Amino acid sequence: MTLNIRPEIAAIESEIIDIRRDIHMHPEQGFEEHRTAALVAKKLRSLGIHVLEKVGKTGVIGDLVGKYPGPTIALRADMDALPIQETGDIPYKSKNKGVMHACGHDGHTAILLGVARVLSEQKNFLHGRLRFIFQPSEEKDGGATYMIDDGCLDGVDEIYGIHLWNYSKFGEIGSRPGAVLAATDSLKILVKGVGGHGAMPQGTVDSIMVSANLINALQTIVSRNMDPLESAVVTVGTIHGGDNHNVIASSVKMEGTVRAFSKKISGQITDRIRQIARGIETAFGATIELDIESGYPATVNDPKLFEVLMKAAGKVVGDGARIITPFMGGEDFAYYAQKVPGCFFFIGSSPKGLPPGTVPHHCSHFDFDEKALLVGASVLLELVEIRSVIS
Ligand SMILES: [Zn+2]
Ligand SMILES: [Zn+2]
């Protein structure tokens, strides 16, 4: 594997890793990133970067204004952690009970601060402006939308987003033109029947039996209604109903998720869910309440920016720059990419010696290969240079 870590990044390796570990030890959940945001703001200010705090509640924006006119390029990191108790035995283990950086957002913040440090030293050669976006609450509530509402994309010509990725080998950079991550919709279902004696079903409407039929029917949406060349998922993830073995349950609650790569497809699926629910109601005499909430839209990469990324990634990781198949996960970077051309990419970070996917994201012993921070930062530097912002 050819790896060309930029020398300016290699020179600050320990600083980048120290920042990552500091943030890892002090994780904060969405919209509570006060310490993290203060750390980011302090660091940016020390680099002579113009800082705006409390953007999108707890987000931070840093603007590095160049000497010459030119485009505004935004680079985005997320700062939030997850409600997970860390179980791994590492020297920089979380000090906050029940909260953990289990997705790598600590690394994203460290990467972006490293890139800001290097670029701040090249201010006199900079054309245009670089905007460093540190957003809150990616894992829940879509912190990106709060940042956008507070104007973080004003004047921005293009935006890039990063994600460390343990499902890819260290030394790989993956992305694709078009949809790269799915649109997510969440589903709440309440089936209301008529309870009664378990031995005398006459006169009852068994909500458990109705739910069983509903789940089966929902699972025909992807297999029977969708174009087989489209990708979609309908998952019923929870089901709760009944208290006694000999009582017919009067109600059942279920929750689920719908994933697709376009609003059109997710709209078709949710329409079909409603139709099926009405049909099952009629067939069994039950009432089915549906609460379908739109989550993050699909993350769609601009094809031109994707080309730029592949060029930049190629300089750092050679043939480790890969076009990947899209993932069914969701990302609120999607909101930025709806407003301005954007490109989101994955930085292979599978821990040393372990096959990709062995240490999954959102697990309580999550960790990643910290050398991936240098890879990610180097790719961002190359990106900025390709966009001719430095000369
Ligand atoms: Zn995550
Ligand atoms: Zn994440």
Short mmCIF file of C-alpha atoms and ligand atoms in Angstrom, two decimals:
data_model
loop_
_atom_site.label_atom_id
_atom_site.label_comp_id
_atom_site.label_asym_id
_atom_site.label_seq_id
_atom_site.Cartn_x
_atom_site.Cartn_y
_atom_site.Cartn_z
CA MET A 1 0.00 0.00 0.00
CA THR A 2 1.39 3.42 -0.97
CA LEU A 3 0.66 5.98 1.68
CA ASN A 4 1.67 9.58 1.18
CA ILE A 5 0.84 11.32 4.41
CA ARG A 6 1.45 15.03 3.92
CA PRO A 7 4.64 16.05 5.79
CA GLU A 8 2.86 19.05 7.39
CA ILE A 9 0.31 16.61 8.82
CA ALA A 10 2.92 14.01 9.86
CA ALA A 11 4.71 16.80 11.72
CA ILE A 12 1.67 17.40 13.95
CA GLU A 13 0.67 13.74 14.39
CA SER A 14 0.99 13.81 18.19
CA GLU A 15 -1.02 17.05 18.40
CA ILE A 16 -3.86 15.57 16.30
CA ILE A 17 -3.89 12.36 18.34
CA ASP A 18 -3.78 14.28 21.64
CA ILE A 19 -6.81 16.33 20.60
CA ARG A 20 -8.68 13.17 19.58
CA ARG A 21 -7.91 11.48 22.90
CA ASP A 22 -8.82 14.56 24.92
CA ILE A 23 -12.22 14.71 23.19
CA HIS A 24 -12.61 10.93 23.50
CA MET A 25 -12.10 11.17 27.28
CA HIS A 26 -14.70 13.93 27.55
CA PRO A 27 -17.56 12.90 25.24
CA GLU A 28 -20.73 14.98 25.05
CA GLN A 29 -24.05 14.10 23.46
CA GLY A 30 -25.90 16.13 20.82
CA PHE A 31 -26.44 19.82 21.70
CA GLU A 32 -24.43 19.33 24.90
CA GLU A 33 -21.02 19.70 23.23
CA HIS A 34 -20.04 22.68 25.40
CA ARG A 35 -16.55 21.53 26.38
CA THR A 36 -15.79 20.20 22.90
CA ALA A 37 -17.00 23.40 21.24
CA ALA A 38 -14.94 25.53 23.63
CA LEU A 39 -11.85 23.43 22.87
CA VAL A 40 -12.46 23.83 19.12
CA ALA A 41 -13.06 27.59 19.37
CA LYS A 42 -9.93 28.11 21.52
CA LYS A 43 -7.78 26.13 19.12
CA LEU A 44 -9.11 27.95 16.04
CA ARG A 45 -8.61 31.34 17.68
CA SER A 46 -5.04 30.45 18.57
CA LEU A 47 -4.49 29.90 14.83
CA GLY A 48 -5.77 33.38 13.97
CA ILE A 49 -8.97 31.97 12.46
CA HIS A 50 -12.15 34.02 12.73
CA VAL A 51 -14.49 32.10 15.05
CA LEU A 52 -18.25 32.08 15.52
CA GLU A 53 -19.61 30.12 18.48
CA LYS A 54 -23.06 28.89 19.41
CA VAL A 55 -23.96 28.37 15.77
CA GLY A 56 -26.75 25.76 15.53
CA LYS A 57 -26.94 25.80 19.37
CA THR A 58 -23.52 24.31 20.22
CA GLY A 59 -21.71 24.36 16.88
CA VAL A 60 -18.61 26.33 15.90
CA ILE A 61 -17.60 27.90 12.59
CA GLY A 62 -14.06 28.94 11.77
CA ASP A 63 -13.37 31.13 8.74
CA LEU A 64 -9.89 31.35 7.31
CA VAL A 65 -9.95 34.30 4.96
CA GLY A 66 -7.26 34.26 2.31
CA LYS A 67 -5.23 37.14 0.93
CA TYR A 68 -6.77 36.81 -2.53
CA PRO A 69 -10.35 36.56 -3.76
CA GLY A 70 -11.69 33.11 -4.56
CA PRO A 71 -14.28 30.48 -3.70
CA THR A 72 -15.46 29.49 -0.25
CA ILE A 73 -14.87 25.84 0.52
CA ALA A 74 -16.42 24.30 3.60
CA LEU A 75 -15.04 21.29 5.45
CA ARG A 76 -17.34 19.71 7.99
CA ALA A 77 -16.80 17.61 11.12
CA ASP A 78 -19.35 16.49 13.71
CA MET A 79 -18.65 16.63 17.45
CA ASP A 80 -21.31 14.58 19.25
CA ALA A 81 -21.02 11.30 21.15
CA LEU A 82 -23.50 8.51 21.91
CA PRO A 83 -25.35 7.31 25.03
CA ILE A 84 -23.15 4.20 25.40
CA GLN A 85 -21.03 3.09 28.36
CA GLU A 86 -17.53 2.47 27.06
CA THR A 87 -16.28 -1.06 27.82
CA GLY A 88 -12.93 -1.07 25.99
CA ASP A 89 -9.79 -0.95 28.10
CA ILE A 90 -7.84 1.98 26.68
CA PRO A 91 -5.80 4.71 28.40
CA TYR A 92 -8.05 7.44 26.98
CA LYS A 93 -11.33 5.79 28.03
CA SER A 94 -14.41 8.02 28.44
CA LYS A 95 -14.60 9.79 31.79
CA ASN A 96 -18.29 10.58 31.30
CA LYS A 97 -20.49 7.77 32.56
CA GLY A 98 -22.81 6.35 29.93
CA VAL A 99 -21.48 8.59 27.16
CA MET A 100 -18.94 7.55 24.57
CA HIS A 101 -17.46 8.53 21.24
CA ALA A 102 -18.46 5.27 19.56
CA CYS A 103 -18.77 6.62 16.02
CA GLY A 104 -15.45 8.40 15.54
CA HIS A 105 -16.71 12.00 15.70
CA ASP A 106 -13.84 12.73 18.13
CA GLY A 107 -11.54 11.79 15.25
CA HIS A 108 -13.41 13.95 12.74
CA THR A 109 -13.01 16.99 14.99
CA ALA A 110 -9.29 16.25 15.49
CA ILE A 111 -8.75 15.83 11.72
CA LEU A 112 -10.39 19.16 10.94
CA LEU A 113 -8.43 20.99 13.65
CA GLY A 114 -5.22 19.51 12.22
CA VAL A 115 -6.14 20.69 8.73
CA ALA A 116 -7.05 24.15 10.08
CA ARG A 117 -3.67 24.36 11.80
CA VAL A 118 -1.75 23.55 8.61
CA LEU A 119 -3.83 25.80 6.36
CA SER A 120 -3.73 28.72 8.81
CA GLU A 121 0.02 28.83 8.17
CA GLN A 122 -0.64 29.22 4.45
CA LYS A 123 -3.06 32.12 4.79
CA ASN A 124 -0.93 34.43 2.67
CA PHE A 125 -1.17 32.06 -0.28
CA LEU A 126 -4.86 31.39 0.07
CA HIS A 127 -7.39 32.35 -2.58
CA GLY A 128 -10.88 32.71 -1.21
CA ARG A 129 -11.97 31.37 2.10
CA LEU A 130 -12.02 28.11 3.98
CA ARG A 131 -14.88 27.50 6.34
CA PHE A 132 -14.38 24.90 9.05
CA ILE A 133 -17.76 23.66 10.24
CA PHE A 134 -17.91 21.84 13.57
CA GLN A 135 -21.51 20.78 13.98
CA PRO A 136 -23.39 19.37 16.96
CA SER A 137 -25.79 16.48 17.15
CA GLU A 138 -25.31 14.39 14.04
CA GLU A 139 -26.50 11.22 15.77
CA LYS A 140 -29.91 12.66 16.63
CA ASP A 141 -32.06 15.66 15.73
CA GLY A 142 -30.00 16.65 12.66
CA GLY A 143 -27.61 19.28 14.03
CA ALA A 144 -26.79 20.16 10.40
CA THR A 145 -30.22 21.76 9.94
CA TYR A 146 -29.60 24.05 12.93
CA MET A 147 -26.23 25.04 11.51
CA ILE A 148 -27.79 25.78 8.11
CA ASP A 149 -30.59 27.81 9.73
CA ASP A 150 -27.90 29.86 11.46
CA GLY A 151 -26.27 30.60 8.10
CA CYS A 152 -23.29 28.24 8.05
CA LEU A 153 -23.65 27.75 4.28
CA ASP A 154 -23.98 31.45 3.43
CA GLY A 155 -21.49 32.15 0.66
CA VAL A 156 -20.27 28.54 0.57
CA ASP A 157 -19.51 27.20 -2.92
CA GLU A 158 -18.87 23.58 -2.03
CA ILE A 159 -18.67 21.36 1.04
CA TYR A 160 -16.86 18.15 1.99
CA GLY A 161 -17.69 15.80 4.85
CA ILE A 162 -15.69 12.96 6.36
CA HIS A 163 -16.35 9.75 8.27
CA LEU A 164 -13.85 7.37 9.77
CA TRP A 165 -14.98 3.93 8.73
CA ASN A 166 -14.10 0.68 10.48
CA TYR A 167 -15.89 -1.29 7.78
CA SER A 168 -13.06 -0.34 5.42
CA LYS A 169 -9.40 -1.23 5.63
CA PHE A 170 -6.93 1.35 6.86
CA GLY A 171 -5.54 3.12 3.79
CA GLU A 172 -8.79 3.10 1.84
CA ILE A 173 -10.80 6.18 0.94
CA GLY A 174 -14.29 5.36 -0.29
CA SER A 175 -17.09 7.35 -1.83
CA ARG A 176 -19.28 7.43 -4.90
CA PRO A 177 -21.01 9.94 -7.17
CA GLY A 178 -24.73 10.31 -6.48
CA ALA A 179 -26.45 8.72 -3.49
CA VAL A 180 -23.94 7.36 -1.00
CA LEU A 181 -26.10 7.11 2.14
CA ALA A 182 -29.78 6.41 2.56
CA ALA A 183 -32.83 8.47 3.44
CA THR A 184 -34.21 7.33 6.79
CA ASP A 185 -37.83 7.39 7.93
CA SER A 186 -38.94 6.16 11.33
CA LEU A 187 -42.13 4.27 11.87
CA LYS A 188 -44.35 3.99 14.94
CA ILE A 189 -47.33 1.67 14.78
CA LEU A 190 -50.11 1.19 17.32
CA VAL A 191 -52.47 -1.71 16.62
CA LYS A 192 -55.67 -1.45 18.63
CA GLY A 193 -57.93 -4.50 18.87
CA VAL A 194 -60.41 -5.74 21.43
CA GLY A 195 -58.97 -7.79 24.29
CA GLY A 196 -60.60 -10.72 25.98
CA HIS A 197 -60.31 -14.21 27.44
CA GLY A 198 -57.62 -16.32 25.74
CA ALA A 199 -60.01 -19.25 25.49
CA MET A 200 -62.91 -17.28 24.02
CA PRO A 201 -61.73 -15.35 20.95
CA GLN A 202 -65.26 -14.68 19.76
CA GLY A 203 -66.06 -11.01 20.12
CA THR A 204 -62.39 -10.01 20.41
CA VAL A 205 -59.98 -8.54 17.87
CA ASP A 206 -56.60 -10.10 18.58
CA SER A 207 -54.05 -7.31 18.18
CA ILE A 208 -51.14 -9.78 18.20
CA MET A 209 -52.60 -11.76 15.30
CA VAL A 210 -53.33 -8.49 13.46
CA SER A 211 -49.73 -7.38 14.04
CA ALA A 212 -48.37 -10.66 12.72
CA ASN A 213 -50.35 -10.17 9.50
CA LEU A 214 -49.31 -6.55 9.28
CA ILE A 215 -45.60 -7.39 9.63
CA ASN A 216 -45.85 -10.09 6.99
CA ALA A 217 -47.64 -7.74 4.62
CA LEU A 218 -45.11 -4.93 5.24
CA GLN A 219 -42.34 -7.31 4.26
CA THR A 220 -43.90 -7.68 0.81
CA ILE A 221 -43.33 -3.98 0.01
CA VAL A 222 -39.67 -4.34 -0.89
CA SER A 223 -39.99 -7.85 -2.33
CA ARG A 224 -43.22 -7.31 -4.35
CA ASN A 225 -43.77 -3.60 -4.93
CA MET A 226 -40.30 -2.19 -5.52
CA ASP A 227 -38.34 -2.25 -8.72
CA PRO A 228 -35.74 -4.96 -8.01
CA LEU A 229 -33.03 -2.64 -9.30
CA GLU A 230 -33.85 -0.09 -6.58
CA SER A 231 -32.59 -0.54 -3.02
CA ALA A 232 -34.81 -0.24 0.02
CA VAL A 233 -35.32 -1.70 3.48
CA VAL A 234 -38.38 -1.94 5.70
CA THR A 235 -37.53 -3.14 9.20
CA VAL A 236 -39.86 -3.65 12.14
CA GLY A 237 -37.39 -3.38 15.00
CA THR A 238 -39.56 -3.55 18.13
CA ILE A 239 -42.84 -5.21 19.03
CA HIS A 240 -44.56 -5.04 22.40
CA GLY A 241 -47.97 -6.39 23.28
CA GLY A 242 -49.81 -8.54 25.77
CA ASP A 243 -49.24 -9.21 29.45
CA ASN A 244 -50.65 -12.69 30.03
CA HIS A 245 -50.47 -16.06 28.30
CA ASN A 246 -54.24 -16.53 28.55
CA VAL A 247 -55.42 -13.05 27.63
CA ILE A 248 -55.99 -11.78 24.10
CA ALA A 249 -54.01 -8.54 23.92
CA SER A 250 -55.96 -5.40 23.17
CA SER A 251 -53.04 -3.47 21.71
CA VAL A 252 -49.56 -3.86 20.24
CA LYS A 253 -46.89 -1.22 19.74
CA MET A 254 -44.24 -1.55 17.08
CA GLU A 255 -41.41 0.61 15.80
CA GLY A 256 -39.43 0.37 12.63
CA THR A 257 -37.32 2.12 10.04
CA VAL A 258 -37.54 2.66 6.29
CA ARG A 259 -34.39 3.21 4.22
CA ALA A 260 -34.08 4.17 0.56
CA PHE A 261 -31.80 6.25 -1.64
CA SER A 262 -34.35 8.81 -2.77
CA LYS A 263 -37.37 10.65 -1.42
CA LYS A 264 -39.36 9.22 -4.33
CA ILE A 265 -38.74 5.63 -3.27
CA SER A 266 -39.19 6.28 0.44
CA GLY A 267 -42.42 8.12 -0.42
CA GLN A 268 -43.67 5.11 -2.40
CA ILE A 269 -42.84 2.85 0.53
CA THR A 270 -44.59 4.96 3.14
CA ASP A 271 -47.66 5.29 0.86
CA ARG A 272 -47.73 1.51 0.59
CA ILE A 273 -47.37 1.13 4.38
CA ARG A 274 -50.48 3.30 4.80
CA GLN A 275 -52.44 1.31 2.18
CA ILE A 276 -51.51 -2.01 3.77
CA ALA A 277 -52.44 -0.74 7.24
CA ARG A 278 -55.89 0.36 5.96
CA GLY A 279 -56.37 -3.06 4.30
CA ILE A 280 -55.41 -4.98 7.44
CA GLU A 281 -57.74 -2.76 9.51
CA THR A 282 -60.63 -3.65 7.24
CA ALA A 283 -59.72 -7.33 7.05
CA PHE A 284 -59.54 -7.82 10.83
CA GLY A 285 -61.64 -5.02 12.28
CA ALA A 286 -58.73 -3.46 14.14
CA THR A 287 -57.55 0.15 14.26
CA ILE A 288 -54.00 0.88 13.18
CA GLU A 289 -52.43 4.22 14.05
CA LEU A 290 -49.36 5.11 12.04
CA ASP A 291 -46.80 7.75 12.85
CA ILE A 292 -44.26 7.99 10.05
CA GLU A 293 -41.57 10.58 10.63
CA SER A 294 -39.13 11.69 7.96
CA GLY A 295 -35.53 11.42 9.09
CA TYR A 296 -32.37 12.44 7.25
CA PRO A 297 -32.67 12.60 3.46
CA ALA A 298 -30.33 10.57 1.24
CA THR A 299 -26.77 11.90 1.07
CA VAL A 300 -26.16 12.65 -2.60
CA ASN A 301 -22.64 13.47 -3.76
CA ASP A 302 -21.99 15.93 -6.54
CA PRO A 303 -20.26 14.01 -9.38
CA LYS A 304 -17.71 16.79 -10.04
CA LEU A 305 -16.73 17.04 -6.39
CA PHE A 306 -16.50 13.27 -6.27
CA GLU A 307 -13.92 13.41 -9.08
CA VAL A 308 -11.94 15.99 -7.11
CA LEU A 309 -12.06 13.74 -4.07
CA MET A 310 -10.80 10.71 -6.00
CA LYS A 311 -7.91 12.76 -7.36
CA ALA A 312 -7.02 14.03 -3.88
CA ALA A 313 -7.43 10.59 -2.30
CA GLY A 314 -5.33 8.99 -5.05
CA LYS A 315 -2.43 11.27 -4.12
CA VAL A 316 -2.57 10.05 -0.53
CA VAL A 317 -3.62 6.39 -0.74
CA GLY A 318 -2.93 5.47 -4.38
CA ASP A 319 -5.27 2.69 -5.49
CA GLY A 320 -6.84 2.74 -2.00
CA ALA A 321 -9.15 5.42 -3.45
CA ARG A 322 -12.29 3.42 -4.15
CA ILE A 323 -15.75 3.81 -5.60
CA ILE A 324 -17.93 2.06 -3.05
CA THR A 325 -21.46 0.72 -3.09
CA PRO A 326 -23.83 2.96 -1.12
CA PHE A 327 -24.68 2.24 2.52
CA MET A 328 -28.15 2.06 4.01
CA GLY A 329 -27.05 4.22 6.95
CA GLY A 330 -28.16 7.86 7.22
CA GLU A 331 -26.12 11.08 7.71
CA ASP A 332 -27.25 14.62 8.28
CA PHE A 333 -24.50 15.80 5.90
CA ALA A 334 -27.32 15.17 3.42
CA TYR A 335 -28.86 18.54 4.36
CA TYR A 336 -25.73 20.48 3.38
CA ALA A 337 -25.45 18.56 0.10
CA GLN A 338 -29.07 19.51 -0.69
CA LYS A 339 -28.14 23.20 -0.50
CA VAL A 340 -24.68 23.36 -2.09
CA PRO A 341 -22.61 20.83 -4.06
CA GLY A 342 -21.21 18.37 -1.54
CA CYS A 343 -19.14 15.24 -1.27
CA PHE A 344 -19.08 12.87 1.70
CA PHE A 345 -16.40 10.23 2.00
CA PHE A 346 -15.23 7.40 4.22
CA ILE A 347 -11.76 7.03 5.66
CA GLY A 348 -10.83 3.37 6.26
CA SER A 349 -9.98 3.05 9.96
CA SER A 350 -10.32 -0.61 10.91
CA PRO A 351 -8.10 -1.13 13.99
CA LYS A 352 -4.66 -2.58 13.37
CA GLY A 353 -4.54 -6.28 12.55
CA LEU A 354 -8.31 -6.69 12.61
CA PRO A 355 -10.43 -7.38 9.52
CA PRO A 356 -12.78 -4.55 8.51
CA GLY A 357 -16.06 -4.58 10.45
CA THR A 358 -14.65 -6.49 13.45
CA VAL A 359 -15.01 -3.40 15.66
CA PRO A 360 -18.28 -1.88 14.46
CA HIS A 361 -19.39 1.71 14.94
CA HIS A 362 -21.80 2.32 17.84
CA CYS A 363 -20.43 -0.67 19.82
CA SER A 364 -19.24 -0.20 23.41
CA HIS A 365 -15.62 -1.16 22.62
CA PHE A 366 -15.39 1.00 19.49
CA ASP A 367 -11.96 2.35 18.61
CA PHE A 368 -10.14 3.02 15.36
CA ASP A 369 -6.64 3.14 13.91
CA GLU A 370 -5.47 6.64 14.81
CA LYS A 371 -3.15 6.72 11.78
CA ALA A 372 -6.38 7.11 9.77
CA LEU A 373 -6.56 10.66 11.20
CA LEU A 374 -3.41 11.49 9.24
CA VAL A 375 -4.83 9.93 6.08
CA GLY A 376 -8.08 11.92 6.38
CA ALA A 377 -6.27 15.20 7.09
CA SER A 378 -3.89 14.65 4.16
CA VAL A 379 -6.79 14.01 1.78
CA LEU A 380 -8.51 17.22 2.89
CA LEU A 381 -5.30 19.19 2.34
CA GLU A 382 -4.95 17.75 -1.15
CA LEU A 383 -8.60 18.58 -1.85
CA VAL A 384 -8.12 22.20 -0.89
CA GLU A 385 -5.05 22.47 -3.10
CA ILE A 386 -6.76 20.88 -6.11
CA ARG A 387 -9.51 23.46 -5.84
CA SER A 388 -6.67 25.96 -6.48
CA VAL A 389 -7.27 27.75 -3.27
CA ILE A 390 -3.61 27.71 -2.39
CA SER A 391 -0.98 29.07 -4.76
ZN ZN B 1 -22.91 7.18 14.30
ZN ZN B 2 -21.08 9.08 12.68
#
